[in-house]
Coordinates of C-alpha atoms in Angstrom, one line a residue:
M282 CA 208.8 50.0 -253.3
H283 CA 206.4 49.9 -256.3
M284 CA 208.3 49.3 -259.5
T285 CA 207.1 51.0 -262.6
V286 CA 207.6 50.3 -266.3
E287 CA 209.5 53.5 -266.7
R288 CA 211.9 52.6 -263.8
V289 CA 212.5 49.1 -265.4
S290 CA 213.3 50.8 -268.8
Y291 CA 215.7 53.1 -266.9
L292 CA 217.5 50.5 -265.0
H293 CA 218.0 48.2 -268.1
E294 CA 218.4 50.9 -270.8
R295 CA 221.7 49.5 -272.2
K296 CA 220.3 45.9 -272.4
I297 CA 217.2 47.3 -274.2
D298 CA 219.4 49.2 -276.7
E299 CA 221.0 45.9 -277.3
L300 CA 217.9 44.2 -277.9
M301 CA 216.8 47.0 -280.4
H302 CA 220.2 46.5 -282.1
T303 CA 219.5 42.9 -282.4
I304 CA 216.0 43.4 -283.9
R305 CA 217.3 46.0 -286.3
H306 CA 219.7 43.5 -287.9
S307 CA 217.3 40.5 -287.6
F308 CA 214.6 42.2 -289.8
R309 CA 215.0 43.5 -293.1
P310 CA 212.6 46.2 -294.3
D311 CA 212.7 45.0 -297.9
I312 CA 211.3 41.6 -297.1
H313 CA 207.6 41.9 -296.8
S314 CA 206.8 39.2 -294.1
E315 CA 209.7 40.6 -291.9
A316 CA 208.5 44.2 -292.3
Q317 CA 204.9 43.1 -291.4
I318 CA 206.1 41.7 -288.0
I319 CA 207.8 45.0 -287.2
R320 CA 204.8 46.9 -288.2
K321 CA 202.5 44.9 -286.2
A322 CA 204.7 45.1 -283.2
I323 CA 204.8 48.9 -283.4
S324 CA 200.9 48.8 -283.9
I325 CA 200.6 46.9 -280.7
V326 CA 202.4 49.5 -278.7
R327 CA 200.8 52.6 -280.4
R328 CA 197.2 51.1 -280.2
G329 CA 197.7 50.6 -276.4
T330 CA 196.6 47.0 -276.4
F331 CA 198.7 46.1 -273.3
L332 CA 195.8 45.1 -271.0
S333 CA 198.1 44.9 -267.8
T334 CA 201.6 45.1 -266.8
W335 CA 203.5 43.7 -263.8
C336 CA 207.0 44.3 -262.7
E337 CA 209.2 42.5 -260.1
S338 CA 210.0 44.7 -257.1
D339 CA 213.7 44.7 -257.9
G340 CA 213.1 45.5 -261.6
S341 CA 214.5 42.2 -262.8
A342 CA 211.5 41.2 -265.0
M343 CA 208.3 42.4 -266.5
E344 CA 205.3 40.7 -267.6
A345 CA 202.5 41.9 -269.7
T346 CA 199.2 40.9 -271.2
L347 CA 198.2 42.1 -274.5
V348 CA 195.3 41.5 -276.9
D349 CA 196.1 40.2 -280.5
D350 CA 193.2 39.4 -282.9
G351 CA 190.9 39.1 -279.9
E352 CA 193.2 36.6 -278.0
A353 CA 194.9 37.4 -274.7
I354 CA 198.8 36.9 -275.1
D355 CA 201.1 36.7 -272.0
V356 CA 204.7 37.8 -272.7
K357 CA 207.6 38.2 -270.2
I358 CA 211.1 39.6 -270.1
A359 CA 213.7 38.9 -267.8
F360 CA 217.0 40.8 -266.9
P361 CA 220.0 40.7 -266.9
E362 CA 220.0 37.7 -269.3
T363 CA 217.3 39.5 -271.5
E364 CA 215.3 36.3 -271.7
L365 CA 212.0 36.7 -273.6
T366 CA 209.0 34.1 -273.4
C367 CA 205.6 34.3 -275.0
S368 CA 202.4 32.2 -274.6
C369 CA 201.9 32.2 -278.4
E370 CA 204.9 29.7 -278.7
E371 CA 205.7 30.9 -282.2
S372 CA 209.1 31.9 -283.6
E373 CA 212.1 33.0 -281.8
W374 CA 211.0 36.6 -282.6
C375 CA 207.2 36.9 -282.6
E376 CA 205.7 40.4 -282.8
H377 CA 204.6 40.1 -279.1
K378 CA 208.1 39.7 -277.9
I379 CA 209.3 42.4 -280.0
S380 CA 206.2 44.7 -278.8
I381 CA 207.3 44.3 -275.2
V382 CA 210.9 45.5 -276.1
F383 CA 209.4 48.4 -278.2
Y384 CA 207.1 49.2 -275.3
L385 CA 210.1 49.7 -272.9
Y386 CA 212.2 51.4 -275.5
S387 CA 209.5 53.9 -276.1
R388 CA 209.8 54.9 -272.4
F389 CA 213.2 56.7 -273.0
Q390 CA 213.5 57.0 -277.0
S391 CA 211.3 57.8 -280.0
L392 CA 210.1 54.5 -281.4
T393 CA 209.0 56.5 -284.6
E394 CA 212.6 57.8 -285.2
W395 CA 213.9 54.1 -284.8
Q396 CA 211.3 52.8 -287.4
H397 CA 212.3 55.6 -289.8
D398 CA 216.1 54.9 -289.3
W399 CA 215.4 51.2 -289.7
Q400 CA 213.5 51.7 -293.0
R401 CA 216.2 54.1 -294.2
R402 CA 218.6 50.9 -294.6
E403 CA 216.5 49.6 -297.4
V404 CA 216.5 53.0 -299.2
E405 CA 220.3 53.4 -298.8
Q406 CA 220.9 50.0 -300.2
M407 CA 218.7 50.6 -303.2
A408 CA 220.2 54.1 -303.7
L409 CA 223.7 52.5 -303.8
S410 CA 222.6 50.0 -306.4
I411 CA 220.6 52.5 -308.4
S412 CA 223.6 55.0 -308.7
E413 CA 224.8 52.5 -311.4
R414 CA 222.8 54.0 -314.1
T415 CA 221.7 51.0 -316.2
P416 CA 218.2 49.5 -316.8
K417 CA 219.2 46.5 -315.0
A418 CA 220.1 48.4 -311.9
W419 CA 216.9 50.5 -312.0
N420 CA 214.7 47.6 -312.6
S421 CA 216.3 45.5 -309.8
A422 CA 216.0 48.3 -307.2
L423 CA 212.5 49.2 -308.1
Y424 CA 211.5 45.4 -308.1
R425 CA 212.7 45.4 -304.5
L426 CA 211.1 48.7 -303.6
T427 CA 207.6 47.5 -304.8
K428 CA 207.9 43.9 -303.5
P429 CA 205.4 44.6 -300.6
L430 CA 202.6 45.1 -303.1
R431 CA 203.5 42.0 -305.0
E432 CA 203.2 40.0 -301.7
M433 CA 200.1 41.6 -300.4
D434 CA 197.1 39.4 -299.6
S435 CA 194.1 40.0 -302.0
N436 CA 191.9 40.0 -298.9
E437 CA 193.7 43.0 -297.4
S438 CA 191.9 46.3 -297.0
P439 CA 192.2 48.9 -299.6
N440 CA 193.1 51.3 -297.0
V441 CA 196.2 49.2 -296.1
F442 CA 197.0 48.8 -299.8
I443 CA 196.8 52.5 -300.5
H444 CA 198.8 53.1 -297.3
E445 CA 201.6 50.8 -298.6
A446 CA 201.5 52.3 -302.0
S447 CA 201.9 56.0 -300.5
L448 CA 204.9 54.7 -298.4
L449 CA 206.6 53.6 -301.6
D450 CA 206.0 56.9 -303.2
Q451 CA 208.0 58.4 -300.3
K452 CA 210.6 55.8 -300.3
V453 CA 211.3 56.4 -304.1
I454 CA 211.9 60.1 -303.8
P455 CA 215.6 59.7 -302.6
L456 CA 216.2 57.2 -305.4
S457 CA 215.3 59.7 -308.2
P458 CA 218.3 60.9 -310.2
F459 CA 219.4 64.4 -309.4
E460 CA 219.5 65.5 -313.1
Y461 CA 216.3 67.0 -314.3
E462 CA 216.2 65.4 -317.6
W463 CA 216.6 61.8 -316.1
K464 CA 213.7 62.3 -313.6
P465 CA 210.7 61.7 -315.8
L466 CA 212.4 58.5 -317.3
F467 CA 213.0 57.2 -313.8
E468 CA 209.4 58.1 -312.7
L469 CA 208.2 56.3 -315.9
F470 CA 210.1 53.2 -314.7
Y471 CA 208.8 53.4 -311.3
R472 CA 205.1 53.8 -312.3
M473 CA 205.3 50.7 -314.3
H474 CA 206.9 48.7 -311.7
L475 CA 204.2 50.0 -309.2
I476 CA 201.3 49.0 -311.4
D477 CA 202.9 45.9 -312.2
S478 CA 203.5 44.9 -308.7
A479 CA 199.9 45.8 -307.6
W480 CA 198.1 44.2 -310.6
E481 CA 197.0 40.9 -308.8
Y482 CA 195.5 42.9 -306.0
L483 CA 193.8 45.3 -308.3
R484 CA 192.4 42.4 -310.4
M485 CA 191.0 40.5 -307.4
Q486 CA 189.4 43.6 -305.9
L487 CA 187.9 45.0 -309.2
E488 CA 186.9 42.0 -311.1
E489 CA 186.4 39.0 -308.7
I490 CA 183.9 40.9 -306.6
N491 CA 180.4 41.1 -308.1
H492 CA 179.3 44.4 -306.6
F493 CA 180.9 47.8 -306.7
T494 CA 181.6 49.4 -303.2
Y495 CA 183.4 52.1 -301.6
R496 CA 186.4 49.8 -301.3
Q497 CA 186.4 49.0 -305.1
W498 CA 186.0 52.8 -305.7
Q499 CA 189.1 53.4 -303.7
V500 CA 191.2 50.9 -305.7
Q501 CA 189.7 52.0 -309.0
T502 CA 190.7 55.6 -308.2
W503 CA 194.1 54.6 -307.3
L504 CA 194.7 52.8 -310.6
N505 CA 193.3 55.8 -312.7
E506 CA 195.7 58.1 -310.9
Q507 CA 198.7 55.8 -311.7
I508 CA 197.7 55.7 -315.4
S509 CA 197.2 59.3 -315.3
K510 CA 200.7 59.8 -313.9
L511 CA 202.1 57.6 -316.4
R512 CA 200.6 59.6 -319.2
S513 CA 202.1 62.7 -317.6
Q514 CA 205.5 61.3 -317.6
V515 CA 205.3 60.2 -321.3
Q516 CA 204.1 63.8 -322.4
A517 CA 207.1 65.2 -320.3
L518 CA 209.4 62.9 -322.0
G519 CA 207.8 63.6 -325.4
R520 CA 208.4 67.4 -325.1
N521 CA 212.3 67.0 -324.8
P522 CA 214.9 65.6 -327.0
R523 CA 216.3 62.1 -326.0
P524 CA 219.9 62.1 -324.8
F525 CA 221.7 59.2 -326.5
E526 CA 222.7 57.9 -323.0
T527 CA 219.0 57.0 -322.6
D528 CA 218.8 54.6 -325.6
A529 CA 219.4 51.6 -323.6
F530 CA 216.7 52.6 -321.2
Y531 CA 214.0 52.9 -324.1
D532 CA 215.3 49.6 -325.4
A533 CA 214.5 48.1 -322.1
L534 CA 211.2 49.7 -321.9
K535 CA 210.4 47.9 -325.3
I536 CA 211.1 44.6 -323.7
D537 CA 209.4 45.1 -320.3
F538 CA 206.4 47.1 -321.6
P539 CA 204.7 44.1 -323.3
G540 CA 205.0 42.1 -320.1
L541 CA 202.9 44.6 -318.2
V542 CA 200.0 44.6 -320.7
L543 CA 200.2 40.9 -322.0
G544 CA 201.8 39.3 -318.9
H545 CA 198.8 40.0 -316.8
K546 CA 195.1 39.1 -317.0
G547 CA 191.9 40.9 -316.3
L548 CA 191.2 44.7 -316.4
F549 CA 191.7 45.0 -320.2
E550 CA 190.5 48.5 -320.4
A551 CA 193.3 49.6 -318.1
R552 CA 195.9 47.7 -319.9
L553 CA 194.7 49.1 -323.3
D554 CA 194.9 52.6 -321.7
I555 CA 198.5 51.9 -320.7
Y556 CA 199.3 50.5 -324.2
S557 CA 197.9 53.3 -326.0
I558 CA 199.9 55.8 -323.8
L559 CA 203.2 54.1 -324.4
W560 CA 202.5 52.8 -328.1
D561 CA 203.4 56.0 -330.0
F562 CA 206.0 57.0 -327.4
L563 CA 208.1 53.8 -327.8
Y564 CA 207.4 52.9 -331.5
R565 CA 207.8 56.1 -333.3
D566 CA 208.9 54.8 -336.7
Q567 CA 206.9 52.5 -339.0
T568 CA 209.6 49.8 -338.7
S569 CA 209.6 49.5 -335.0
K570 CA 205.7 49.5 -335.2
E571 CA 205.8 46.6 -337.7
K572 CA 208.2 44.8 -335.4
E573 CA 205.9 45.1 -332.5
L574 CA 203.1 44.0 -334.6
A575 CA 204.9 40.8 -335.6
S576 CA 205.6 40.2 -332.0
L577 CA 202.0 40.4 -331.1
R578 CA 201.0 38.0 -333.8
E579 CA 203.4 35.3 -332.4
H580 CA 202.5 35.9 -328.8
D581 CA 200.4 33.1 -327.2
S582 CA 198.3 35.5 -325.0
A583 CA 194.6 35.2 -325.7
D584 CA 194.7 39.0 -325.4
A585 CA 197.3 39.6 -328.2
P586 CA 194.8 39.8 -331.0
F587 CA 193.0 42.8 -329.4
F588 CA 196.2 44.7 -329.1
A589 CA 196.9 43.9 -332.7
A590 CA 193.5 45.3 -333.4
Y591 CA 194.5 48.4 -331.6
F592 CA 197.5 48.7 -334.0
Y593 CA 195.3 48.4 -337.1
L594 CA 192.9 50.9 -335.6
T595 CA 195.6 53.5 -335.2
Q596 CA 197.0 52.7 -338.7
G597 CA 193.4 53.0 -340.3
D598 CA 193.8 49.4 -341.6
D599 CA 190.2 48.4 -341.6
E600 CA 190.6 45.2 -343.6
S601 CA 193.2 43.8 -341.1
L602 CA 190.9 44.8 -338.2
K603 CA 188.0 43.1 -339.9
I604 CA 190.2 39.8 -340.2
V605 CA 191.1 39.9 -336.5
A606 CA 187.5 40.6 -335.5
E607 CA 186.4 37.5 -337.4
K608 CA 189.0 35.3 -335.9
A609 CA 188.6 36.6 -332.4
G610 CA 184.7 36.6 -332.4
G611 CA 182.6 39.1 -330.3
E612 CA 182.1 37.1 -327.0
L613 CA 184.6 39.2 -325.2
L614 CA 182.6 42.5 -324.9
D615 CA 184.8 43.8 -322.1
H616 CA 187.8 43.6 -324.7
W617 CA 186.0 45.0 -327.6
L618 CA 184.3 47.9 -325.9
P619 CA 187.4 49.8 -324.8
L620 CA 188.5 49.4 -328.5
A621 CA 185.1 50.9 -329.6
D622 CA 185.7 53.9 -327.4
K623 CA 189.1 54.4 -328.9
A624 CA 187.6 54.2 -332.4
A625 CA 184.8 56.7 -331.6
E626 CA 187.4 59.1 -330.0
M627 CA 189.6 58.8 -333.0
E628 CA 186.5 59.3 -335.3
E629 CA 187.4 56.0 -337.1
Y630 CA 183.7 55.2 -337.9
E631 CA 184.2 52.4 -340.3
A632 CA 186.3 50.6 -337.7
L633 CA 183.7 51.3 -335.0
S634 CA 181.1 49.8 -337.4
I635 CA 183.3 46.7 -337.7
I636 CA 183.6 46.2 -333.9
M637 CA 179.9 46.9 -333.1
N638 CA 178.8 44.5 -335.9
T639 CA 181.2 41.9 -334.3
I640 CA 179.8 42.1 -330.8
F641 CA 176.2 42.8 -331.7
P642 CA 175.0 39.2 -331.6
H643 CA 176.5 38.9 -327.9
I644 CA 175.2 42.0 -326.4
S645 CA 172.0 40.5 -325.0
S646 CA 174.0 37.6 -323.3
F647 CA 176.6 40.0 -321.9
F648 CA 173.8 42.2 -320.5
K649 CA 172.3 39.4 -318.7
S650 CA 175.5 38.6 -316.9
I651 CA 175.5 42.1 -315.4
K652 CA 174.3 41.9 -311.7
N653 CA 174.4 45.5 -310.9
S654 CA 171.4 47.6 -312.0
N655 CA 173.4 50.8 -312.1
E656 CA 176.1 49.1 -314.2
G657 CA 173.4 47.7 -316.5
Y658 CA 171.9 51.4 -317.1
H659 CA 175.3 52.8 -318.0
F660 CA 175.9 49.7 -320.2
I661 CA 172.7 50.3 -322.2
R662 CA 173.4 53.9 -322.6
K663 CA 177.0 53.2 -323.7
I664 CA 176.0 50.4 -326.3
D665 CA 173.2 52.6 -327.9
G666 CA 175.5 55.7 -328.1
L667 CA 178.2 53.5 -329.9
L668 CA 175.7 51.9 -332.2
E669 CA 174.4 55.4 -333.1
E670 CA 178.0 56.6 -333.9
A671 CA 178.5 53.5 -335.9
A672 CA 175.3 54.4 -338.0
F673 CA 173.3 51.4 -337.2
T674 CA 169.8 51.5 -338.3
E675 CA 167.0 52.4 -336.0
E676 CA 165.4 48.8 -336.3
K677 CA 168.6 47.3 -335.1
R678 CA 168.8 49.6 -332.0
E679 CA 165.2 48.9 -331.2
E680 CA 165.9 45.2 -331.4
L681 CA 168.2 45.5 -328.5
F682 CA 165.7 47.7 -326.5
M683 CA 163.3 44.7 -326.6
L684 CA 165.8 42.5 -325.2
Y685 CA 166.7 44.9 -322.3
G686 CA 163.2 45.0 -320.8
S687 CA 162.6 47.3 -318.1
A688 CA 166.2 48.2 -317.7
G689 CA 166.2 50.0 -321.0
V690 CA 163.1 52.1 -320.4
D691 CA 165.0 55.4 -319.8
T692 CA 167.1 55.1 -322.8
F693 CA 164.5 53.8 -325.3
G694 CA 162.2 56.5 -324.1
D695 CA 164.9 59.2 -325.0
F696 CA 165.3 57.3 -328.2
L697 CA 161.6 57.7 -329.0
I698 CA 161.1 61.2 -328.0
E699 CA 164.1 62.2 -330.2
R700 CA 162.2 60.8 -333.1
K701 CA 159.0 62.6 -331.9
R702 CA 157.2 59.3 -331.5
F703 CA 155.3 60.4 -328.5
A704 CA 152.5 58.0 -328.6
E705 CA 154.8 55.1 -328.5
W706 CA 156.8 56.8 -325.6
A707 CA 153.4 57.0 -323.7
A708 CA 152.7 53.3 -324.5
L709 CA 156.3 52.4 -323.3
M710 CA 155.6 54.2 -319.9
H711 CA 152.2 52.3 -319.7
R712 CA 153.7 49.1 -320.4
F713 CA 156.3 49.2 -318.0
N714 CA 154.2 50.9 -315.3
V715 CA 156.7 53.7 -314.8
P716 CA 155.7 55.7 -311.9
Y717 CA 154.8 59.6 -312.4
D718 CA 157.9 60.4 -310.3
G719 CA 160.1 58.3 -312.5
I720 CA 159.5 60.6 -315.6
D721 CA 161.6 63.9 -315.9
P722 CA 159.2 66.9 -315.5
N723 CA 160.9 68.6 -318.5
T724 CA 160.4 65.4 -320.7
L725 CA 156.7 65.5 -319.8
K726 CA 156.4 69.0 -320.6
F727 CA 158.1 68.6 -323.9
V728 CA 155.7 65.8 -325.0
L729 CA 152.7 67.7 -323.8
S730 CA 153.7 70.8 -325.8
N731 CA 154.2 68.8 -328.8
D732 CA 151.5 66.0 -328.8
S733 CA 149.1 66.4 -325.8
A734 CA 146.6 63.9 -327.3
A735 CA 149.3 61.2 -327.3
V736 CA 150.0 61.7 -323.5
M737 CA 146.5 62.3 -322.2
P738 CA 145.8 58.7 -321.4
L739 CA 149.0 58.4 -319.6
L740 CA 148.4 61.5 -317.4
H741 CA 144.8 60.3 -316.8
T742 CA 146.3 57.1 -315.3
Y743 CA 148.6 59.0 -313.1
A744 CA 145.8 61.4 -311.9
M745 CA 143.6 58.4 -311.0
R746 CA 146.4 56.9 -309.1
F747 CA 146.7 60.1 -307.1
I748 CA 143.1 60.3 -306.4
E749 CA 143.1 56.6 -305.2
E750 CA 145.6 57.6 -302.4
K751 CA 142.8 59.7 -300.8
N752 CA 144.8 62.5 -299.2
R753 CA 144.8 66.2 -299.8
H754 CA 148.4 66.3 -300.8
S755 CA 147.8 63.6 -303.6
Y756 CA 144.6 65.4 -304.8
R757 CA 146.8 68.6 -305.2
R758 CA 149.1 66.5 -307.4
A759 CA 146.2 65.2 -309.4
V760 CA 144.9 68.8 -309.9
R761 CA 148.3 69.9 -311.2
L762 CA 148.3 67.0 -313.6
F763 CA 144.8 68.2 -314.8
K764 CA 146.2 71.7 -315.4
N765 CA 148.9 70.3 -317.6
M766 CA 146.3 68.3 -319.5
K767 CA 144.2 71.5 -319.8
A768 CA 147.0 73.4 -321.2
G769 CA 147.6 70.7 -323.7
A770 CA 143.8 70.5 -324.7
K771 CA 143.8 74.2 -325.1
K772 CA 146.9 74.2 -327.4
S773 CA 145.4 71.4 -329.6
G774 CA 141.9 73.2 -329.8
K775 CA 140.0 70.4 -327.9
A776 CA 138.2 72.6 -325.4
D777 CA 134.9 70.8 -325.7
F778 CA 136.6 67.4 -325.3
W779 CA 138.4 68.7 -322.1
N780 CA 135.3 70.2 -320.6
R781 CA 133.4 66.9 -320.9
Y782 CA 136.4 65.1 -319.5
I783 CA 137.0 67.1 -316.4
D784 CA 133.1 67.4 -315.6
T785 CA 133.0 63.5 -315.8
V786 CA 135.8 63.2 -313.4
R787 CA 134.3 65.8 -311.1
E788 CA 130.9 63.9 -311.1
Q789 CA 132.7 60.5 -310.6
F790 CA 134.5 61.7 -307.4
K791 CA 131.7 64.1 -306.1
R792 CA 131.7 62.3 -302.8
L793 CA 135.4 63.1 -302.1
R794 CA 134.9 66.6 -300.6
A795 CA 138.7 67.6 -300.4
L796 CA 139.2 66.6 -304.0
S797 CA 136.3 68.7 -305.1
E798 CA 137.6 71.7 -303.2
E799 CA 141.0 71.3 -304.9
M800 CA 139.4 70.9 -308.4
E801 CA 137.4 74.1 -307.7
K802 CA 140.3 76.1 -306.7
G803 CA 142.2 74.9 -309.8
N804 CA 139.6 76.3 -312.3
L805 CA 139.9 73.5 -314.6
N806 CA 137.3 74.2 -317.2
L807 CA 138.1 75.9 -320.4

């Protein structure tokens, strides 16, 4: 009789249950490497990667061939001894041996329910330890909970990272205190642990990769969401009075919080956001703020002076900020620019001026290090906006535009138009050979209505380019340009000049019949 997998699982159901019990107690869900083996074995079963299965006619053994990372693996289980063998020759319990046990188990029980029950052990153990309401117990349990993110390979897909993080969000729910007034504080502890555990992965994804892709967008969005949730918890805590029982937790936060912002490298803007969220919340009185400032002065981190600069910024102490700026120098634009944004947001324009003067000599070299053209465009816009708010002279701002080259044409063009320097704007378009379609139609209309003479040579160049394309569609575009020029000439009272000009163009291209027809339809003479 032909023996099926279902029949084998039925004959040896008790033995398979024993194997599942052994697996349950051999692998801990809170140890990332062990949890990975279980997840991979379950994935093998769910993806259907078993290429073939063969069973002994008496049901005493089953062999299977599966695919793992493109390699064919042979695995066998024999009864009643429940002896397992695998061609990978790895450990006693490799994912392939586990997967064949899972495969048989799934024929008579729910593998998903078993997985949830196995993972519940971890949560139950943490819930037991976290029931002791102390900062040490909370930190210990949350460190264990977030350990999978700490151990994640930096090359792992963002999809896997976000999935792992979402699993943690589910696992933390049963750990949250029952009392409403304790929930925001626990959530604050959790978010800090979550961000801390993910930091190295975030930094590798967002700073070590030179181009911004959808993968990086996913990771950046996740980080922004965590910072937003951190801000929400702080706001919720700030609205309610603090019970005296929570004093120990706030003291612990003051100890742990600097480790989150100073103990990590990279992503300074995100760290500054976290610092600014927790600054006023944790250091409410001037004495505690001064104590934190003294701690920053003694800290050996290269980033500590920039957090001290934030302290001086919030206190309106421009003299101390200036001293920090002189000592730190302006090379680290990625550190100073977030501080400049904070100064602009707080309308501390003297502080903003100090920061922008500090970084001004280094803007050009920093700009040259930017590889992505879109990032370069936004950088130029950002810098010019900050220089304007810091009341820098127009000569200083133009000095930078000369260094940006073609990348700064859009921003420099807006700068010139705002000052009604239309002839210089037209010359800029000429110099960098900006195509007609690269100019905003509203901008062109505005320049024409204000100084048609300044833009006439530029429009003439574009019209000639359209004519050179020698097709009717381009001829029509040229005629539309001529109409714009005609309106400008009429407004400026240069009818004679315009008629001579358009007659000369008509004579020059009289052999182009289609163009002549389009110009005739356009009624271009005044």
